[in-house]
Coordinates of N, CA and C in Angstrom, one line a residue:
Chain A
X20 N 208.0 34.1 269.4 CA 206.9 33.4 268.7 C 206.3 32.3 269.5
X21 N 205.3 31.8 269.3 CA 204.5 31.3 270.0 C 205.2 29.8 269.9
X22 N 205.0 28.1 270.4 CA 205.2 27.5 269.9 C 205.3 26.2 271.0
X23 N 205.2 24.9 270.8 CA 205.0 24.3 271.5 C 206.1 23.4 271.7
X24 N 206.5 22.5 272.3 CA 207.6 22.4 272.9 C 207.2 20.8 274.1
X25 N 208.4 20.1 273.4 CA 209.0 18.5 274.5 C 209.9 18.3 275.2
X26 N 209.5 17.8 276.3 CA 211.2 17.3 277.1 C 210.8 16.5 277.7
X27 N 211.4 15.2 277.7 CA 212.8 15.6 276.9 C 212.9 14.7 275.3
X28 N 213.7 15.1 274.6 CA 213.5 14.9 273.4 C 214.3 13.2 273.0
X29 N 214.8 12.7 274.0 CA 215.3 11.2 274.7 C 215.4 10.8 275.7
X30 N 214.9 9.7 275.8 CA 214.5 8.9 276.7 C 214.7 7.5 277.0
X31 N 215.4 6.9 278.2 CA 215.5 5.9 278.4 C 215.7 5.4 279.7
X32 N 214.5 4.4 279.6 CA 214.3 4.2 281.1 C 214.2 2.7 281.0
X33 N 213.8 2.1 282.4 CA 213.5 0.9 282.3 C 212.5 0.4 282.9
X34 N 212.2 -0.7 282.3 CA 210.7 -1.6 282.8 C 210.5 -1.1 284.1
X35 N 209.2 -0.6 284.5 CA 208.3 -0.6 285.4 C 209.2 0.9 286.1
X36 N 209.5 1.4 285.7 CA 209.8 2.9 286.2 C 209.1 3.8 285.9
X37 N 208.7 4.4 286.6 CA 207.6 5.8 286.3 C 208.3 6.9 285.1
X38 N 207.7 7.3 284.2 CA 208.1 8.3 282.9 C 207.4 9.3 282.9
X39 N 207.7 10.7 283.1 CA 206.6 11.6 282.5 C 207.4 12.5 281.7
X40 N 206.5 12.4 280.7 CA 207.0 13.4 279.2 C 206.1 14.5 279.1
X41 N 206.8 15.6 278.8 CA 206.5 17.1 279.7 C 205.8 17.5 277.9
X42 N 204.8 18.7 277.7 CA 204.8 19.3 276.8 C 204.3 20.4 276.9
X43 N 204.6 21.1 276.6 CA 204.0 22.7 276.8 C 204.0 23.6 275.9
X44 N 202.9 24.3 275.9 CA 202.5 25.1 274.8 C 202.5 26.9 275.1
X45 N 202.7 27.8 273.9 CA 202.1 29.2 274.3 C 201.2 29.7 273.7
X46 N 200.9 29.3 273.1 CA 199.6 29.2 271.8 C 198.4 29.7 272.8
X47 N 198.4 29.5 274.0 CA 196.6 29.6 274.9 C 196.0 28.7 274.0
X48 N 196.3 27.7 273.7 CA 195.2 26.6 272.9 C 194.2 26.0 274.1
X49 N 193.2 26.1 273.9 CA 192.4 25.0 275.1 C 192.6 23.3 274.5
X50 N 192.8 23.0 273.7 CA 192.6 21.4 273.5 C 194.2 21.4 273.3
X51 N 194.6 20.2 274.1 CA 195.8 19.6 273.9 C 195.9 17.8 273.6
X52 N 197.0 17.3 272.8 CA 196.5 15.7 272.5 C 198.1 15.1 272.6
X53 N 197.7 13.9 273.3 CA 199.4 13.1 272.8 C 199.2 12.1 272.1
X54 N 200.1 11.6 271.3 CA 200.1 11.0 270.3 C 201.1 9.9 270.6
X55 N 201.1 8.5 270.1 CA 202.1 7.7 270.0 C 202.6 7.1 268.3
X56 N 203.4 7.5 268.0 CA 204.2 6.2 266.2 C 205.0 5.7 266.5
X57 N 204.3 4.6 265.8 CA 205.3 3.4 265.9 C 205.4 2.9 264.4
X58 N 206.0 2.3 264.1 CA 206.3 1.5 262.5 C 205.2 0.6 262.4
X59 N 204.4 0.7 261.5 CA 203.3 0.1 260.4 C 202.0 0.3 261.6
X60 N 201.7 1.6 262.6 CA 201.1 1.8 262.8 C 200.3 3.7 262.5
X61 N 201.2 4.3 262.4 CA 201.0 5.2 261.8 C 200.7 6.3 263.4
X62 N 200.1 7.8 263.4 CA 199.9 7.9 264.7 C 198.8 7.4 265.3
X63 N 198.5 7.1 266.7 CA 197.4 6.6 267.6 C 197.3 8.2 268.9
X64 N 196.2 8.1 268.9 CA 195.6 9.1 270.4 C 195.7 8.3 271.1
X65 N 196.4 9.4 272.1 CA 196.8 8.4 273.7 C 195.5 9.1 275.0
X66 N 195.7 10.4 274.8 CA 194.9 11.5 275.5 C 194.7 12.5 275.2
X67 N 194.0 12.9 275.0 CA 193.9 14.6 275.2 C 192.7 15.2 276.2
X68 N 192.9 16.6 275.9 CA 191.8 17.0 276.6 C 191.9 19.0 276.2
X69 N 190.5 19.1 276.9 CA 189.4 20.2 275.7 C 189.8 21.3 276.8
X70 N 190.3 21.3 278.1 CA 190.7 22.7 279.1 C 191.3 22.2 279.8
X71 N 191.1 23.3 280.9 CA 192.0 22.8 282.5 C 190.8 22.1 283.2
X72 N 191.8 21.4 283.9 CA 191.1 19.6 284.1 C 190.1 18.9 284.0
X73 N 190.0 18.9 282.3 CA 189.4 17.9 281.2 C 190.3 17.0 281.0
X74 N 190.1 15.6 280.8 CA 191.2 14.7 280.2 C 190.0 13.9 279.8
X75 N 190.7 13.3 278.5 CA 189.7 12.0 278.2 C 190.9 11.1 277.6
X76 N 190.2 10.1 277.1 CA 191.2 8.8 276.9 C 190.9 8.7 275.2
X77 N 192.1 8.3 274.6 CA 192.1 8.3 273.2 C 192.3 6.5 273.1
X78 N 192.7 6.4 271.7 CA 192.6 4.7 271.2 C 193.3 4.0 271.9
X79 N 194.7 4.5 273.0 CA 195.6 3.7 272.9 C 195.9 4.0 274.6
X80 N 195.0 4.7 275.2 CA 195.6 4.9 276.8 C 196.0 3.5 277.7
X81 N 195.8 2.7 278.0 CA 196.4 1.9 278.8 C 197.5 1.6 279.2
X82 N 197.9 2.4 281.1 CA 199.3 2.6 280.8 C 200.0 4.3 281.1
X83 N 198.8 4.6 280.4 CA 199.4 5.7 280.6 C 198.7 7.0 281.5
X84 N 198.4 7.9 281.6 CA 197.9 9.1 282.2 C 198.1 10.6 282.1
X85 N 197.5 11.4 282.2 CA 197.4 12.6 281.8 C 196.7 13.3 283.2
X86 N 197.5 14.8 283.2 CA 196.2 15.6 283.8 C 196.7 17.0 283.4
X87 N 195.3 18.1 283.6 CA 195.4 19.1 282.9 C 195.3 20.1 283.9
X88 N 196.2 21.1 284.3 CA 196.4 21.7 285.6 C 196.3 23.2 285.7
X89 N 197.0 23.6 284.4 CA 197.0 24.9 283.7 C 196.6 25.1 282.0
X90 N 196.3 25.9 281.5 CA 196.1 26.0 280.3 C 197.5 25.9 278.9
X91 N 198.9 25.5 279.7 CA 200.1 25.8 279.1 C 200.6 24.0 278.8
X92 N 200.2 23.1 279.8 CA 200.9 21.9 279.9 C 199.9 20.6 279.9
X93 N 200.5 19.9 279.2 CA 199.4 18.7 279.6 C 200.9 17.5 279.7
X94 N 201.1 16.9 280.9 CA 202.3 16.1 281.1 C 201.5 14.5 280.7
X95 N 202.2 13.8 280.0 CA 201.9 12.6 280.0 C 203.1 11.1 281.1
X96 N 202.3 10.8 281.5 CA 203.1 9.5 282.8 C 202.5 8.3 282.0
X97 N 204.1 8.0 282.4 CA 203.5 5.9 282.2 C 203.8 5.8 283.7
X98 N 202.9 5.5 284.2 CA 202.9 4.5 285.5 C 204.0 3.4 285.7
X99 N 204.5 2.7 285.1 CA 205.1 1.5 285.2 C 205.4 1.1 283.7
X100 N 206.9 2.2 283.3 CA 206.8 1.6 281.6 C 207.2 0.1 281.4
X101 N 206.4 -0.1 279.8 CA 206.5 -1.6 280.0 C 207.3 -1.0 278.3
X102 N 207.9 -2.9 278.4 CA 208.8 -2.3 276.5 C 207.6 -2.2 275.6
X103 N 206.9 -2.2 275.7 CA 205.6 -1.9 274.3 C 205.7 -0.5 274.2
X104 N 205.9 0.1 275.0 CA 205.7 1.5 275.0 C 207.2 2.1 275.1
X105 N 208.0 1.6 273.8 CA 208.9 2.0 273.1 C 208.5 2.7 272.4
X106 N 208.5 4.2 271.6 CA 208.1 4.5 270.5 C 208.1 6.3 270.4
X107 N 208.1 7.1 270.0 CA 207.9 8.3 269.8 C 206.5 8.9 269.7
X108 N 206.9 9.6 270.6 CA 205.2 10.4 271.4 C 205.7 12.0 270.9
X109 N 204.4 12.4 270.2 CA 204.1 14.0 269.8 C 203.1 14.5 270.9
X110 N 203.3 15.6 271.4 CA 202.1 16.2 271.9 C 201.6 17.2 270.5
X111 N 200.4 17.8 270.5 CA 199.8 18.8 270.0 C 198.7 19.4 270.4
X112 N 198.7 20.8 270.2 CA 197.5 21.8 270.4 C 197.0 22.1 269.7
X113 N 195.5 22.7 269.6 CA 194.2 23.6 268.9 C 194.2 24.5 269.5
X114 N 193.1 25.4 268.8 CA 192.8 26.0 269.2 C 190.9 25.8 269.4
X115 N 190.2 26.7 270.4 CA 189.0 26.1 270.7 C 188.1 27.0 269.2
X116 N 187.3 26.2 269.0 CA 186.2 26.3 268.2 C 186.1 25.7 266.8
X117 N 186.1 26.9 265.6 CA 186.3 26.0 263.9 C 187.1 25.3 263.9
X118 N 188.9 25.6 264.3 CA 189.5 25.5 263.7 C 190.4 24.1 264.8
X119 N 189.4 23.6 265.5 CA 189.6 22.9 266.7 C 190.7 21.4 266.1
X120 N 190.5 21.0 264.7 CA 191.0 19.9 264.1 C 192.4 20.6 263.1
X121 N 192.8 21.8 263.4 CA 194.2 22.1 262.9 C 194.9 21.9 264.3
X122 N 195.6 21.2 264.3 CA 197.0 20.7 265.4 C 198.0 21.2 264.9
X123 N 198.6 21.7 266.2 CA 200.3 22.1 265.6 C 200.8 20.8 267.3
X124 N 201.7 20.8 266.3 CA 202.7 19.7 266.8 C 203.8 19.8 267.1
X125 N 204.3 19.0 268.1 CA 205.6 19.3 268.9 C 206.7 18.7 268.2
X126 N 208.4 18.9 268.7 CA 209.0 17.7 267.9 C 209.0 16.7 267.8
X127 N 208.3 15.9 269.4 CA 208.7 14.7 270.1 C 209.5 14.3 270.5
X128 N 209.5 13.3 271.3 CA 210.2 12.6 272.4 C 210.0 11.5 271.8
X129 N 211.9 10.7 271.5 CA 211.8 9.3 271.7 C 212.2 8.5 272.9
X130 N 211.1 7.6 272.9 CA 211.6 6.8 274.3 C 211.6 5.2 274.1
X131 N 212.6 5.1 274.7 CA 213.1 3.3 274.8 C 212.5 3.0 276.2
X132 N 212.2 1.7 276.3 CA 212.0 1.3 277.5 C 212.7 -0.3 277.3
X133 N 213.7 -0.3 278.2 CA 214.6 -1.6 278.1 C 214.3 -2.9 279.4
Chain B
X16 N 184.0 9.0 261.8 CA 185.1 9.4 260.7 C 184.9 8.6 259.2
X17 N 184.8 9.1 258.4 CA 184.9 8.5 256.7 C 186.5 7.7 256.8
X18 N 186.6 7.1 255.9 CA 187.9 6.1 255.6 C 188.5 7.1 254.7
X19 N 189.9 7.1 254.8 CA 190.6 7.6 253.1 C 191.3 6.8 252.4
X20 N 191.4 6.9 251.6 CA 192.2 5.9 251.0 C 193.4 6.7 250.1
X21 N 194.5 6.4 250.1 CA 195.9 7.3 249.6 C 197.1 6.2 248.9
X22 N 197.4 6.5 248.1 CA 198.7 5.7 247.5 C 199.7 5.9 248.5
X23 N 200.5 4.3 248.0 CA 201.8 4.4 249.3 C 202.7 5.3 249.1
X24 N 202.8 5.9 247.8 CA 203.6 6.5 247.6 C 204.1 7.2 246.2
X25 N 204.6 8.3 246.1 CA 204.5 9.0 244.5 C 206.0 9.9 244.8
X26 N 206.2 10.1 243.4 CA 207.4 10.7 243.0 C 207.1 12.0 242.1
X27 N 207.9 12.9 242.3 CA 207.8 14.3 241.3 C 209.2 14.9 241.9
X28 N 209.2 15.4 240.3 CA 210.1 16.2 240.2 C 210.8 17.7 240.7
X29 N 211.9 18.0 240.9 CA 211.7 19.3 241.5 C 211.3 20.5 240.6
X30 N 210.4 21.6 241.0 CA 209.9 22.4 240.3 C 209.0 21.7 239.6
X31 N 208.3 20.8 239.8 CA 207.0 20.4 239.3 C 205.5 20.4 240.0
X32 N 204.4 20.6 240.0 CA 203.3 20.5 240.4 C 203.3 18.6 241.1
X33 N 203.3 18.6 242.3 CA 202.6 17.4 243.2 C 201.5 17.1 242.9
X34 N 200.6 16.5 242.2 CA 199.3 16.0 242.8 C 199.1 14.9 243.3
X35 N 198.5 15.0 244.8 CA 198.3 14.0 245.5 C 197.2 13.7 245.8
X36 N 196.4 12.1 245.6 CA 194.9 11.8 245.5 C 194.3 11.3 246.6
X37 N 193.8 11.8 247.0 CA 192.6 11.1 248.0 C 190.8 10.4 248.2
X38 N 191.0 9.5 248.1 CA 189.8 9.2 248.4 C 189.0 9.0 249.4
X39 N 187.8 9.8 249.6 CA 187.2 9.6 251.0 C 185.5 9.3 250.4
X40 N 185.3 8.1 250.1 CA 184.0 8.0 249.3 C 182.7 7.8 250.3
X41 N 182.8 7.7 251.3 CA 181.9 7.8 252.4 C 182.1 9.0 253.2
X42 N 182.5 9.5 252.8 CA 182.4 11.3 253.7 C 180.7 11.9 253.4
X43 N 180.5 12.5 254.8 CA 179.0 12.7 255.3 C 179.5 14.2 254.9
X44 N 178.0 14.8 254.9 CA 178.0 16.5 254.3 C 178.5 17.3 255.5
X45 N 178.7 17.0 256.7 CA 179.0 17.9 257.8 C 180.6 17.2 258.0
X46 N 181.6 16.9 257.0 CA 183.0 16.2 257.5 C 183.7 16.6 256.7
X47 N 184.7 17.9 257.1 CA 186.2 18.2 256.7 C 187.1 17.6 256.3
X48 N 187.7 17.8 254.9 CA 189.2 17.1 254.5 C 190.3 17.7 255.0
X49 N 191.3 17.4 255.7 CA 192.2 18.1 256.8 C 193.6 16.8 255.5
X50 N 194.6 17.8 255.4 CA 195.9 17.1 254.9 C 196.5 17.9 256.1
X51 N 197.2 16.7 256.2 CA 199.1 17.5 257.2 C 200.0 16.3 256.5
X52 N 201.2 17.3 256.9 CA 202.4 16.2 256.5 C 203.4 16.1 257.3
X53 N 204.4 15.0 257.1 CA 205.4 14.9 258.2 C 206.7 14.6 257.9
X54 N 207.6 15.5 257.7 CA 208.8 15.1 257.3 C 209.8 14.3 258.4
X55 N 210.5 13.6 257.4 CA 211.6 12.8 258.7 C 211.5 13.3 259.9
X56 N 211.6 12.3 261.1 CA 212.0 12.8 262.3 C 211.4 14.3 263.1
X57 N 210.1 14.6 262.4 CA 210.2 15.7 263.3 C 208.3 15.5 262.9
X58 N 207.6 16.5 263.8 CA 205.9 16.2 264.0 C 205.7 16.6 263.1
X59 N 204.0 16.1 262.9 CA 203.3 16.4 261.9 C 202.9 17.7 261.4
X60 N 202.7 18.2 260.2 CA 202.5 20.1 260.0 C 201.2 19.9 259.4
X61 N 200.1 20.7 259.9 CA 199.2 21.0 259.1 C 199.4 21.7 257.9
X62 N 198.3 21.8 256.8 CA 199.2 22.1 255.7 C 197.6 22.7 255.1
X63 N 196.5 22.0 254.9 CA 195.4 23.1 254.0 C 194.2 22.2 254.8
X64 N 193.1 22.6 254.7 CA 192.1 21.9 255.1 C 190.3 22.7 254.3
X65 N 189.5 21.9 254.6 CA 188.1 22.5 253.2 C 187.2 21.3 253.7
X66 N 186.3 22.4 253.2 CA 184.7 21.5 253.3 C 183.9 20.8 251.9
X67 N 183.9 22.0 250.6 CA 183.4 21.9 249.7 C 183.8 22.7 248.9
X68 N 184.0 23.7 249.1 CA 184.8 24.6 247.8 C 186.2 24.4 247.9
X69 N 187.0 24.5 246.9 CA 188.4 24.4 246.5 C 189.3 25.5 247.8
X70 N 190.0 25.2 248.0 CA 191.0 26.2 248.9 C 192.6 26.2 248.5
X71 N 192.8 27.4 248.9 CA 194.1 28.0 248.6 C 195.0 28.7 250.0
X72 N 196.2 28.0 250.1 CA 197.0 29.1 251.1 C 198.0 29.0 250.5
X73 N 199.3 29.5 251.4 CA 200.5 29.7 251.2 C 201.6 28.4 250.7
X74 N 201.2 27.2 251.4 CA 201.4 25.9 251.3 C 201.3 25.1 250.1
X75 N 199.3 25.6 249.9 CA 199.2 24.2 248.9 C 197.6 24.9 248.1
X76 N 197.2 23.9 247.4 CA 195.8 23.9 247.6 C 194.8 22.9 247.4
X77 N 193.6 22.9 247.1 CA 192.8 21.5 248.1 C 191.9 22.0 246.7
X78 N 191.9 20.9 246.2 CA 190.3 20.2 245.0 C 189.7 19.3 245.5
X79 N 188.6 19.9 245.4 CA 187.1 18.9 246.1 C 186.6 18.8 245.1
X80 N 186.5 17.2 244.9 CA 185.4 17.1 243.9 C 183.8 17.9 244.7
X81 N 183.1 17.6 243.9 CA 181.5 18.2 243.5 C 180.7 17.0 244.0
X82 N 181.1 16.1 244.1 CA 180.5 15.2 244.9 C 181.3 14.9 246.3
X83 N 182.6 15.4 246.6 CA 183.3 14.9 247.6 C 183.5 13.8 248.5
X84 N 183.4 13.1 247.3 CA 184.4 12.1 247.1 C 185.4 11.8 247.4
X85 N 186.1 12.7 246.6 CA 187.6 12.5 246.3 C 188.4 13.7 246.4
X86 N 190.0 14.1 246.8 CA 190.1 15.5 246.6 C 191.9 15.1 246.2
X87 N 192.2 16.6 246.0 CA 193.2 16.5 245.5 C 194.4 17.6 246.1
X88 N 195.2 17.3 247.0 CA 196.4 18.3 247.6 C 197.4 18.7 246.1
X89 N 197.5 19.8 246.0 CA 198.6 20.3 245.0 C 199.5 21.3 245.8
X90 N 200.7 20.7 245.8 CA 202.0 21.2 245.8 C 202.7 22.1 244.5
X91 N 202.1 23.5 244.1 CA 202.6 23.8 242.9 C 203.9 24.4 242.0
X92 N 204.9 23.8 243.2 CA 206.3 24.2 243.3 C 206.9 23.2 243.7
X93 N 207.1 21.7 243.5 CA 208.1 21.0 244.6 C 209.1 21.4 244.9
X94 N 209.6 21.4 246.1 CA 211.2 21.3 246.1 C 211.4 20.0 247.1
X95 N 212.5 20.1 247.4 CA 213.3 18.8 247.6 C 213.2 18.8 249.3
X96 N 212.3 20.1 249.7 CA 212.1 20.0 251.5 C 210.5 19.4 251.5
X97 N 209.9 19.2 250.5 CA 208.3 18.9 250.2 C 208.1 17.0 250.5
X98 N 209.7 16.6 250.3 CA 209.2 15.6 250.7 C 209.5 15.3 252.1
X99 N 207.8 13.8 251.8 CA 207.5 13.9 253.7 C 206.3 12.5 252.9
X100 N 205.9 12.4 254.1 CA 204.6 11.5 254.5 C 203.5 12.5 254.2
X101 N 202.5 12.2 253.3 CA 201.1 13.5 253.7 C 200.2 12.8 253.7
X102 N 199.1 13.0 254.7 CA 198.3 12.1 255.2 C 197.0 13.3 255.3
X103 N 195.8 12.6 254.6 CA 194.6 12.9 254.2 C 193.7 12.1 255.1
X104 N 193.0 13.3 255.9 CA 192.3 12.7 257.3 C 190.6 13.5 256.9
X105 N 189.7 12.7 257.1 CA 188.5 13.3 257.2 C 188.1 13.5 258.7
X106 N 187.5 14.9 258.9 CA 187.2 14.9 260.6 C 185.7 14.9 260.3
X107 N 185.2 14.7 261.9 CA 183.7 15.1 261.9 C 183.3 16.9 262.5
X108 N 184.4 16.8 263.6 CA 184.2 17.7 264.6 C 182.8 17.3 265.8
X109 N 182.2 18.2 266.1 CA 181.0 18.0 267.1 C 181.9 16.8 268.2
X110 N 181.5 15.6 268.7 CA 181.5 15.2 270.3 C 182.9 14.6 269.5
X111 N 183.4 14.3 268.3 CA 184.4 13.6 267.9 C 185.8 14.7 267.5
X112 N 185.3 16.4 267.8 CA 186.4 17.3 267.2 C 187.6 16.9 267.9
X113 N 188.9 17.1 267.2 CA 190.0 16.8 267.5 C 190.6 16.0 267.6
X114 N 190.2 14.6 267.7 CA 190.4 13.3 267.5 C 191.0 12.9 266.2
X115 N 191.9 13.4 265.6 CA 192.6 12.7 264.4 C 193.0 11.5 263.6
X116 N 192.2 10.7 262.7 CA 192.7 9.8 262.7 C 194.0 9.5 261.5
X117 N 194.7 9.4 261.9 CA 196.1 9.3 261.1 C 196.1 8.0 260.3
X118 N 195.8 7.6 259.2 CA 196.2 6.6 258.3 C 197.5 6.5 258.0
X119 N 198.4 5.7 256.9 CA 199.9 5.3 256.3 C 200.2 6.3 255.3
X120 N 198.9 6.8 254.8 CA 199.3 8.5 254.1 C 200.2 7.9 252.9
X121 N 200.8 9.0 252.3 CA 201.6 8.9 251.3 C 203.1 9.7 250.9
X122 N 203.7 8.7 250.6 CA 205.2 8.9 250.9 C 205.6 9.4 249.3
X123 N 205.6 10.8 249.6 CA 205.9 12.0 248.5 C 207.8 11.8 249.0
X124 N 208.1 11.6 247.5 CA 209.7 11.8 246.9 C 209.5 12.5 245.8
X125 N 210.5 13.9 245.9 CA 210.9 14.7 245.3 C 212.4 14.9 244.5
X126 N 212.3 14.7 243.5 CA 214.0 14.5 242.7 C 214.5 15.4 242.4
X127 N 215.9 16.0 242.1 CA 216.3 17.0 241.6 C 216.3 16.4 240.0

C-alpha cells in the first residue's frame, strides 16, 4: 500500500548541529509540506513545495531548509539547531489538482535539541 | 483564509452520534470546509471535506448551512478510537492551495 513515511521517529541532537529529518512518500503526490507542533501552538507550515525543485517557505521557516530533488522525498535540515526548535515535525503529501488541500500525513519525528 | 471558530472541547458517549460545530462566518463563495483529526501522538487524518452541499463518506458527514456559515462534522457511531483533536480548516485553494491553517480545534472525548 501506498504510504508516507519519517526517519527518524527520535531525535536528539544538540545546539548548533546540523539535523535533517527525512520523509518520503509513494503516493506520486506532487505537493509535499512540513509541519511543526508545539503546545498552545497548534500546527505551523515550515515548507512545502508543489514538484521537483519547487520549494517555498511557509509561516515558520527560519532556520530551516528544504529541497525537492525527486518526486518521492522532500528532506527538511536545520542548519544549526537552536532549542526553540524542540518540537514534533509531520511531513505531508497531496495530490496535484481538486483535491490538492486533502494531506495525508506522516507519523512524525520528535526532536529535542539540548 | 476565513477564521473558524470551534469549542475547546465536547464529550459523547459511545455509540452515540458526535456533533461537532464550526463556525466559519466569513467564508468567501470560492472556500472549502476541510475537517481532519488527530489522535494522540500520531499525524493528522483527513476525514470529510465540501463546498456547499452536505457530504457523506465512510468516516463522517459534513452539514453546511445554506448560508455557510456554519457547518457541522457528524460522527454517527462513536467509539472510544474517535477520540482525538478535530480541527475545522477553511481553504481557499488558487496561489494559497495547500497551505493549511491548523487552529486549537476541538478535543472530542468519547466515554464508554
Amino acid at each position: 500500500d501506498a504510504e508516507i513515511t519519517q526517519s527518524p521517529r527520535h531525535k536528539i541532537t544538540e545546539t548548533g548541529r546540523q539535523v535533517t529529518l527525512a520523509c518520503h512518500q509513494t503516493w506520486n503526490h506532487n505537493n509535499m509540506f512540513w509541519y511543526r507542533q508545539d503546545l498552545g501552538h497548534g500546527l505551523r507550515l515550515i515548507h512545502y513545495s508543489y514538484g521537483v525543485h519547487d520549494t517555498n517557505k511557509g509561516e515558520v521557516s527560519d532556520g530551516y531548509s528544504v529541497s525537492r530533488s525527486n518526486t518521492e522525498d522532500l528532506p527538511l535540515t536545520l542548519e544549526s539547531a537552536a532549542s526553540s526548535q524542540t518540537s514534533v515535525y509531520f511531513c505531508a503529501s497531496s495530490p496535484l489538482g481538486g483535491r490538492t488541500d486533502t494531506q495525508y500525513f506522516g507519523p512524525g519525528t520528535r526532536l529535542t535539541v539540548l | 483564509d476565513a477564521k473558524t471558530t470551534q469549542p475547546t472541547s465536547m464529550d459523547c458517549a459511545e455509540g452515540r452520534a458526535a456533533n461537532l460545530p464550526c463556525n466559519h462566518s466569513t467564508i468567501s463563495g470560492n472556500e472549502y470546509v476541510y475537517w481532519y483529526r488527530q489522535i494522540h501522538s500520531q499525524g493528522p487524518q483527513y476525514i470529510i471535506h465540501g463546498l456547499k452541499n452536505n457530504e457523506t463518506n465512510e468516516m463522517a458527514s459534513l452539514i453546511i448551512t445554506e448560508d455557510r456559515k456554519s457547518s457541522t462534522l457528524i460522527l454517527p457511531h462513536a467509539t472510544l478510537r474517535d477520540t482525538a483533536v478535530y480541527y475545522c480548516i477553511v481553504t481557499l485553494g488558487g496561489t494559497s492551495y495547500g497551505k493549511l491553517t491548523f487552529g486549537q480545534g476541538t478535543i472530542l472525548t468519547v466515554h464508554p
